[in-house]
Amino acid sequence: MNPLYFDHGATTPIRSEVRSAMEIIWNETIGNPGSLHDDGQKAADRVEAARSQAAQALGASPREILFTGGGTESNNLAILGAARHPRNNGRHIVTTAVEHPSVLLACRALEKEGFRVTVLPVDRDGLITPQQVEQALTPDTVLVSVMAANNEVGTIQPIAAIGKILRERNILFHTDAVQAVGKIPFSLKEWGVDLLSIGAHKIDGPKGTGLLYVRKGVRLAPLMHGGGQERGLRPGTLNTVGIVGLGVALTLACQEVNTANERWTRLRNHLWNRIQSEIGGVTLNGHPEQRLPHNLNISFDRVEGQAVMLELNRYGIAISSGSACSAGKHAPSHVLSAMGRPPEEAYQSLRITLGRETRQEDADRLADCLKEVITYLRSLIPGE
């Protein structure tokens, strides 16, 4: 049987249109975008064309697009850069307990520098409320960082409502949108964010490339020092090939988001209905409705998620027992722990994430194999 990939929340295959655009750069563009000769300017033109592409896809201006090495770097630059800039007054940061490690650890680094960080708790579905954010604000708050959609359980946060509160108070607002872009429709204006992070490899683009939307007028301190690339905020030779791939991938993801959202929702619900009715003893993690359309995070009673993952791998099926950034760490998910799940339930979790090419027959094969695997693993439990 052909292998099946259900771990698109970790990374996605590069789609053909993106690969074709990147191959042109590999074959025809050898210059450094910072060089003044013709080869360098040809590369620079490619970068600026991709910047315009990305800006148009997001509804921003090209000047507001800053290319980075991925979502983690974008998150770090947004949080550390905003907090450390001397003209951004305030020493208080607000975030949530279910953020990506690149956000939580950046905030922890700021605490060591004397900043105060408020980490908002979430409910059992992984949600915070705009009222929680509002109540956490102080005259010293310089930045709020809330992810648009959770990378593990898929819960979508009320970003627009939070943005409205922060605009009225002139407080900087960052959102990690790495998992949300291309999965749910959104508007920068409606969300009211000042900083937004994207990683190309989550939207059928290349690894090692991302961007940070920086609203006009927002000031950041650089994390690195060197050349003057990317307005001095991200020095280093630009990854022309990756940037071109990101521009194409983001354009296509935003153009197709409504159709993809509807298809994924139908497919995810079909898979969930089969798992519930045919296997049983299963719990849905994350909000039942306010969630990413391609994400299904579940826990099977009495069976460890990692054991299920390894058994499915023998069937040629790839899924995740958590987020890719925590793979190999024998510790319960910090997201599920923050949602009030005891360690034994957190260890039982599986993350199934659909992709652009996932078909219903693929989902049905996964459901069939899951039924076999869960039945087998439960049969090994004494007394079962």
Short mmCIF file of C-alpha atoms in Angstrom, two decimals:
data_model
loop_
_atom_site.label_atom_id
_atom_site.label_comp_id
_atom_site.label_asym_id
_atom_site.label_seq_id
_atom_site.Cartn_x
_atom_site.Cartn_y
_atom_site.Cartn_z
CA MET A 1 0.00 0.00 0.00
CA ASN A 2 1.07 3.58 -0.61
CA PRO A 3 2.23 5.45 2.50
CA LEU A 4 -0.18 8.04 3.91
CA TYR A 5 0.85 11.32 5.50
CA PHE A 6 -1.36 12.81 8.22
CA ASP A 7 1.18 15.10 9.89
CA HIS A 8 0.70 18.32 7.93
CA GLY A 9 0.67 20.27 11.20
CA ALA A 10 4.38 19.42 11.48
CA THR A 11 5.29 20.18 7.88
CA THR A 12 3.80 19.97 4.41
CA PRO A 13 5.13 18.75 1.06
CA ILE A 14 6.13 21.48 -1.39
CA ARG A 15 3.43 21.85 -4.01
CA SER A 16 4.36 21.71 -7.68
CA GLU A 17 3.74 25.41 -8.42
CA VAL A 18 6.09 26.39 -5.60
CA ARG A 19 8.74 23.91 -6.67
CA SER A 20 8.60 25.17 -10.27
CA ALA A 21 9.08 28.78 -9.19
CA MET A 22 12.01 27.80 -6.97
CA GLU A 23 13.66 25.76 -9.74
CA ILE A 24 13.74 28.83 -11.95
CA ILE A 25 15.73 30.65 -9.28
CA TRP A 26 18.08 27.70 -8.76
CA ASN A 27 18.73 27.51 -12.50
CA GLU A 28 18.81 31.18 -13.47
CA THR A 29 19.62 33.37 -10.47
CA ILE A 30 23.05 33.03 -8.90
CA GLY A 31 23.60 36.52 -7.50
CA ASN A 32 23.47 37.84 -3.95
CA PRO A 33 20.45 40.19 -3.64
CA GLY A 34 22.72 42.66 -1.86
CA SER A 35 25.17 42.93 -4.78
CA LEU A 36 24.99 45.86 -7.20
CA HIS A 37 25.96 44.03 -10.38
CA ASP A 38 23.36 42.65 -12.79
CA ASP A 39 23.25 39.17 -11.25
CA GLY A 40 22.73 40.65 -7.80
CA GLN A 41 20.01 43.02 -8.97
CA LYS A 42 18.23 40.18 -10.75
CA ALA A 43 18.10 38.30 -7.43
CA ALA A 44 16.97 41.46 -5.62
CA ASP A 45 14.16 41.91 -8.14
CA ARG A 46 13.02 38.34 -7.43
CA VAL A 47 12.98 39.04 -3.70
CA GLU A 48 11.00 42.25 -4.09
CA ALA A 49 8.51 40.55 -6.41
CA ALA A 50 7.96 37.90 -3.73
CA ARG A 51 7.61 40.63 -1.09
CA SER A 52 4.89 42.27 -3.16
CA GLN A 53 3.22 38.88 -3.65
CA ALA A 54 3.17 38.21 0.09
CA ALA A 55 1.93 41.70 0.86
CA GLN A 56 -0.92 41.43 -1.62
CA ALA A 57 -1.93 38.01 -0.26
CA LEU A 58 -2.12 39.41 3.28
CA GLY A 59 -3.58 42.80 2.44
CA ALA A 60 -0.46 44.64 3.57
CA SER A 61 2.09 46.90 1.94
CA PRO A 62 5.44 45.46 0.76
CA ARG A 63 7.24 47.65 3.27
CA GLU A 64 5.43 45.76 6.06
CA ILE A 65 6.81 42.35 5.03
CA LEU A 66 10.03 41.21 6.69
CA PHE A 67 11.53 37.89 5.55
CA THR A 68 12.89 35.53 8.21
CA GLY A 69 14.12 31.96 8.55
CA GLY A 70 10.73 30.64 9.71
CA GLY A 71 7.95 30.93 12.26
CA THR A 72 10.19 30.49 15.30
CA GLU A 73 12.48 33.33 14.23
CA SER A 74 9.48 35.52 13.40
CA ASN A 75 8.02 34.93 16.87
CA ASN A 76 11.31 35.71 18.58
CA LEU A 77 11.88 38.87 16.56
CA ALA A 78 8.34 40.07 17.23
CA ILE A 79 8.44 39.51 21.00
CA LEU A 80 12.05 40.28 21.86
CA GLY A 81 12.27 43.04 19.27
CA ALA A 82 9.14 44.83 20.45
CA ALA A 83 9.98 44.51 24.15
CA ARG A 84 13.57 45.65 23.83
CA HIS A 85 13.09 48.67 21.60
CA PRO A 86 13.79 51.71 23.78
CA ARG A 87 10.87 53.71 22.35
CA ASN A 88 8.30 51.01 23.14
CA ASN A 89 7.52 51.98 26.71
CA GLY A 90 6.58 49.26 29.17
CA ARG A 91 8.02 46.24 30.95
CA HIS A 92 4.96 43.98 31.02
CA ILE A 93 4.08 41.22 28.52
CA VAL A 94 0.83 39.24 28.29
CA THR A 95 0.62 35.83 26.63
CA THR A 96 -1.18 32.48 27.08
CA ALA A 97 -0.29 29.11 28.54
CA VAL A 98 -0.78 27.29 25.22
CA GLU A 99 1.59 29.25 23.01
CA HIS A 100 4.30 27.67 20.87
CA PRO A 101 7.61 27.22 22.77
CA SER A 102 9.20 29.93 20.62
CA VAL A 103 6.81 32.41 22.24
CA LEU A 104 6.86 31.07 25.79
CA LEU A 105 10.65 30.75 25.91
CA ALA A 106 11.12 34.22 24.41
CA CYS A 107 8.91 35.57 27.18
CA ARG A 108 10.90 33.62 29.76
CA ALA A 109 14.09 35.21 28.40
CA LEU A 110 12.52 38.63 28.88
CA GLU A 111 11.69 37.77 32.49
CA LYS A 112 15.41 37.26 33.08
CA GLU A 113 15.92 40.80 31.76
CA GLY A 114 13.52 42.25 34.31
CA PHE A 115 10.25 42.17 32.33
CA ARG A 116 7.09 40.91 34.00
CA VAL A 117 5.12 38.30 32.07
CA THR A 118 1.48 37.39 32.65
CA VAL A 119 0.60 33.94 31.28
CA LEU A 120 -3.15 33.63 30.88
CA PRO A 121 -4.78 30.27 31.69
CA VAL A 122 -7.10 28.62 29.17
CA ASP A 123 -10.33 26.71 29.63
CA ARG A 124 -10.79 22.98 28.97
CA ASP A 125 -11.11 23.67 25.23
CA GLY A 126 -7.89 25.70 25.11
CA LEU A 127 -9.63 29.08 24.79
CA ILE A 128 -8.99 32.41 26.42
CA THR A 129 -11.48 35.27 26.45
CA PRO A 130 -10.97 38.90 25.44
CA GLN A 131 -12.02 39.81 28.98
CA GLN A 132 -9.06 37.86 30.37
CA VAL A 133 -6.70 39.88 28.21
CA GLU A 134 -8.35 43.15 29.17
CA GLN A 135 -8.16 42.36 32.89
CA ALA A 136 -4.47 41.48 32.61
CA LEU A 137 -3.48 44.83 31.08
CA THR A 138 -1.62 47.41 33.12
CA PRO A 139 -0.28 50.89 32.33
CA ASP A 140 3.08 49.14 31.90
CA THR A 141 1.92 46.58 29.27
CA VAL A 142 4.00 46.90 26.11
CA LEU A 143 2.97 43.76 24.18
CA VAL A 144 0.32 41.03 24.04
CA SER A 145 1.07 37.81 22.13
CA VAL A 146 -1.78 35.36 21.46
CA MET A 147 -1.55 32.62 18.83
CA ALA A 148 -4.28 32.64 16.21
CA ALA A 149 -4.76 28.87 16.29
CA ASN A 150 -3.09 26.25 18.43
CA ASN A 151 -0.53 24.00 16.78
CA GLU A 152 -1.52 20.93 18.81
CA VAL A 153 -5.27 20.96 19.44
CA GLY A 154 -6.32 23.43 16.73
CA THR A 155 -8.34 25.79 18.92
CA ILE A 156 -8.87 29.19 17.29
CA GLN A 157 -8.57 32.21 19.58
CA PRO A 158 -10.79 35.35 19.37
CA ILE A 159 -8.06 37.45 17.75
CA ALA A 160 -10.31 40.19 16.30
CA ALA A 161 -11.99 40.86 19.65
CA ILE A 162 -8.63 40.99 21.44
CA GLY A 163 -7.23 43.26 18.73
CA LYS A 164 -10.08 45.73 19.23
CA ILE A 165 -9.30 46.02 22.94
CA LEU A 166 -5.59 46.54 22.35
CA ARG A 167 -6.08 49.12 19.57
CA GLU A 168 -8.14 51.25 21.92
CA ARG A 169 -5.27 51.17 24.44
CA ASN A 170 -2.45 51.54 21.90
CA ILE A 171 -0.77 48.31 23.05
CA LEU A 172 1.23 46.25 20.56
CA PHE A 173 -0.42 42.99 19.51
CA HIS A 174 1.43 39.99 18.07
CA THR A 175 -0.13 36.76 16.81
CA ASP A 176 1.58 33.54 15.85
CA ALA A 177 -0.44 32.69 12.72
CA VAL A 178 1.82 29.88 11.52
CA GLN A 179 -0.94 27.26 11.80
CA ALA A 180 -3.84 29.55 10.86
CA VAL A 181 -2.71 31.03 7.54
CA GLY A 182 -4.15 29.08 4.63
CA LYS A 183 -6.54 27.23 6.95
CA ILE A 184 -8.97 29.96 8.02
CA PRO A 185 -9.93 33.25 6.32
CA PHE A 186 -8.70 36.37 8.08
CA SER A 187 -8.08 40.06 7.58
CA LEU A 188 -5.20 42.02 9.07
CA LYS A 189 -7.50 45.00 9.46
CA GLU A 190 -10.20 43.01 11.24
CA TRP A 191 -7.72 41.23 13.47
CA GLY A 192 -6.04 44.50 14.42
CA VAL A 193 -2.61 42.94 14.84
CA ASP A 194 0.66 44.85 14.70
CA LEU A 195 2.87 41.80 14.23
CA LEU A 196 2.03 38.46 12.59
CA SER A 197 4.26 35.39 12.10
CA ILE A 198 4.16 32.94 9.18
CA GLY A 199 6.24 29.87 8.29
CA ALA A 200 6.39 28.74 4.66
CA HIS A 201 6.63 25.01 5.29
CA LYS A 202 3.17 24.90 6.92
CA ILE A 203 1.53 26.11 3.69
CA ASP A 204 3.14 23.79 1.13
CA GLY A 205 6.24 25.96 0.86
CA PRO A 206 9.93 25.43 1.66
CA LYS A 207 11.42 24.87 5.09
CA GLY A 208 13.75 27.49 6.50
CA THR A 209 11.74 30.48 5.27
CA GLY A 210 9.14 32.65 6.96
CA LEU A 211 7.99 36.20 7.33
CA LEU A 212 6.96 38.68 9.95
CA TYR A 213 4.28 41.22 9.16
CA VAL A 214 5.29 44.46 10.88
CA ARG A 215 2.61 47.14 10.74
CA LYS A 216 3.85 50.50 9.51
CA GLY A 217 5.12 52.56 12.42
CA VAL A 218 5.91 49.60 14.71
CA ARG A 219 9.46 49.71 16.05
CA LEU A 220 11.58 46.61 16.70
CA ALA A 221 15.09 46.09 18.03
CA PRO A 222 17.14 43.64 15.94
CA LEU A 223 18.12 40.29 17.45
CA MET A 224 21.26 40.03 15.32
CA HIS A 225 23.77 42.51 13.99
CA GLY A 226 25.52 42.53 10.65
CA GLY A 227 24.57 43.91 7.26
CA GLY A 228 21.63 46.17 6.61
CA GLN A 229 19.36 43.57 5.01
CA GLU A 230 15.64 43.69 5.81
CA ARG A 231 15.86 47.24 7.13
CA GLY A 232 18.61 46.16 9.53
CA LEU A 233 16.18 43.98 11.48
CA ARG A 234 17.21 40.65 9.98
CA PRO A 235 20.80 40.93 8.73
CA GLY A 236 22.32 38.25 6.53
CA THR A 237 22.20 37.22 2.89
CA LEU A 238 18.61 36.72 1.83
CA ASN A 239 17.41 33.23 0.90
CA THR A 240 16.23 34.14 -2.59
CA VAL A 241 15.02 30.64 -3.49
CA GLY A 242 13.09 30.18 -0.25
CA ILE A 243 11.59 33.66 -0.40
CA VAL A 244 10.30 33.11 -3.92
CA GLY A 245 8.79 29.81 -2.79
CA LEU A 246 7.14 31.51 0.17
CA GLY A 247 5.63 34.19 -2.05
CA VAL A 248 4.01 31.62 -4.33
CA ALA A 249 2.90 29.33 -1.48
CA LEU A 250 1.31 32.17 0.49
CA THR A 251 -0.49 33.53 -2.56
CA LEU A 252 -1.99 30.14 -3.39
CA ALA A 253 -2.88 29.38 0.24
CA CYS A 254 -4.77 32.65 0.64
CA GLN A 255 -6.51 32.30 -2.72
CA GLU A 256 -7.72 28.78 -1.93
CA VAL A 257 -8.46 29.14 1.78
CA ASN A 258 -12.28 29.12 1.58
CA THR A 259 -12.46 26.04 -0.62
CA ALA A 260 -9.78 24.25 1.40
CA ASN A 261 -11.49 25.12 4.68
CA GLU A 262 -14.79 23.62 3.55
CA ARG A 263 -13.18 20.46 2.16
CA TRP A 264 -11.06 19.85 5.25
CA THR A 265 -14.01 20.40 7.57
CA ARG A 266 -16.09 17.77 5.75
CA LEU A 267 -13.19 15.31 5.67
CA ARG A 268 -12.25 15.85 9.31
CA ASN A 269 -15.86 15.41 10.46
CA HIS A 270 -16.19 12.22 8.41
CA LEU A 271 -13.05 10.79 10.03
CA TRP A 272 -14.12 11.85 13.52
CA ASN A 273 -17.58 10.30 13.09
CA ARG A 274 -16.05 6.99 12.02
CA ILE A 275 -13.59 6.97 14.94
CA GLN A 276 -16.33 7.76 17.46
CA SER A 277 -18.81 5.20 16.16
CA GLU A 278 -16.43 2.34 15.36
CA ILE A 279 -13.72 2.55 18.01
CA GLY A 280 -15.10 4.33 21.05
CA GLY A 281 -13.36 5.32 24.26
CA VAL A 282 -12.06 8.42 22.55
CA THR A 283 -12.02 12.10 23.52
CA LEU A 284 -11.73 15.15 21.27
CA ASN A 285 -9.11 17.64 22.44
CA GLY A 286 -9.64 21.31 21.68
CA HIS A 287 -12.76 23.30 20.95
CA PRO A 288 -15.38 21.16 19.14
CA GLU A 289 -16.31 23.94 16.68
CA GLN A 290 -13.88 26.83 17.01
CA ARG A 291 -10.96 24.83 15.63
CA LEU A 292 -8.76 24.48 12.57
CA PRO A 293 -10.54 22.54 9.82
CA HIS A 294 -7.66 20.15 9.14
CA ASN A 295 -6.84 19.34 12.78
CA LEU A 296 -8.16 16.35 14.75
CA ASN A 297 -6.51 15.93 18.15
CA ILE A 298 -7.88 12.95 20.06
CA SER A 299 -7.08 10.70 23.03
CA PHE A 300 -7.90 7.00 23.23
CA ASP A 301 -8.62 5.56 26.68
CA ARG A 302 -5.96 3.23 28.09
CA VAL A 303 -3.63 3.59 25.09
CA GLU A 304 -0.56 5.83 24.84
CA GLY A 305 -0.50 8.07 21.78
CA GLN A 306 3.12 7.26 21.02
CA ALA A 307 2.34 3.54 20.88
CA VAL A 308 -0.47 4.20 18.40
CA MET A 309 1.81 6.40 16.31
CA LEU A 310 4.51 3.72 16.13
CA GLU A 311 2.02 0.99 15.23
CA LEU A 312 0.49 3.13 12.48
CA ASN A 313 3.97 3.77 11.16
CA ARG A 314 4.21 0.03 10.49
CA TYR A 315 1.12 0.42 8.28
CA GLY A 316 2.86 3.22 6.37
CA ILE A 317 0.78 5.94 8.03
CA ALA A 318 2.40 9.02 9.55
CA ILE A 319 0.65 10.90 12.34
CA SER A 320 1.90 12.72 15.43
CA SER A 321 1.61 12.09 19.15
CA GLY A 322 2.18 15.79 19.78
CA SER A 323 3.73 18.81 18.09
CA ALA A 324 6.91 18.32 16.07
CA CYS A 325 8.81 20.78 18.28
CA SER A 326 8.28 18.47 21.30
CA ALA A 327 9.01 15.18 19.54
CA GLY A 328 11.42 13.01 21.48
CA LYS A 329 10.60 14.64 24.82
CA HIS A 330 8.96 12.17 27.20
CA ALA A 331 6.81 14.77 28.90
CA PRO A 332 3.10 15.49 28.69
CA SER A 333 1.99 18.19 26.29
CA HIS A 334 2.13 21.62 27.92
CA VAL A 335 -0.96 22.52 25.90
CA LEU A 336 -3.08 19.65 27.22
CA SER A 337 -1.71 20.20 30.72
CA ALA A 338 -2.77 23.86 30.52
CA MET A 339 -6.23 22.66 29.45
CA GLY A 340 -6.52 20.75 32.71
CA ARG A 341 -5.84 17.28 31.37
CA PRO A 342 -4.00 14.95 33.77
CA PRO A 343 -0.68 13.52 32.55
CA GLU A 344 -2.15 10.11 31.67
CA GLU A 345 -4.67 11.74 29.32
CA ALA A 346 -2.02 13.99 27.81
CA TYR A 347 0.13 10.95 27.03
CA GLN A 348 -2.84 9.39 25.21
CA SER A 349 -3.17 12.20 22.67
CA LEU A 350 -2.75 11.94 18.91
CA ARG A 351 -2.67 14.77 16.39
CA ILE A 352 -4.03 14.00 12.93
CA THR A 353 -3.62 16.84 10.45
CA LEU A 354 -4.96 16.71 6.90
CA GLY A 355 -3.29 18.14 3.82
CA ARG A 356 -4.14 19.61 0.46
CA GLU A 357 -4.03 16.20 -1.23
CA THR A 358 -5.68 14.11 1.52
CA ARG A 359 -8.67 12.22 0.10
CA GLN A 360 -11.66 10.53 1.73
CA GLU A 361 -10.30 7.10 0.86
CA ASP A 362 -7.13 8.06 2.74
CA ALA A 363 -9.17 9.04 5.79
CA ASP A 364 -11.12 5.80 5.58
CA ARG A 365 -7.91 3.78 5.44
CA LEU A 366 -6.65 5.64 8.51
CA ALA A 367 -9.90 4.90 10.35
CA ASP A 368 -9.65 1.20 9.44
CA CYS A 369 -6.05 0.98 10.62
CA LEU A 370 -6.76 2.92 13.79
CA LYS A 371 -9.50 0.45 14.64
CA GLU A 372 -7.09 -2.46 14.22
CA VAL A 373 -4.30 -0.78 16.17
CA ILE A 374 -6.45 0.37 19.10
CA THR A 375 -8.10 -3.05 19.37
CA TYR A 376 -4.70 -4.73 19.35
CA LEU A 377 -3.10 -2.38 21.91
CA ARG A 378 -6.09 -2.63 24.24
CA SER A 379 -5.92 -6.44 24.00
CA LEU A 380 -2.44 -6.27 25.54
CA ILE A 381 -3.76 -4.62 28.71
CA PRO A 382 -4.11 -7.17 31.55
CA GLY A 383 -7.75 -7.90 32.28
CA GLU A 384 -9.02 -6.55 28.99
#
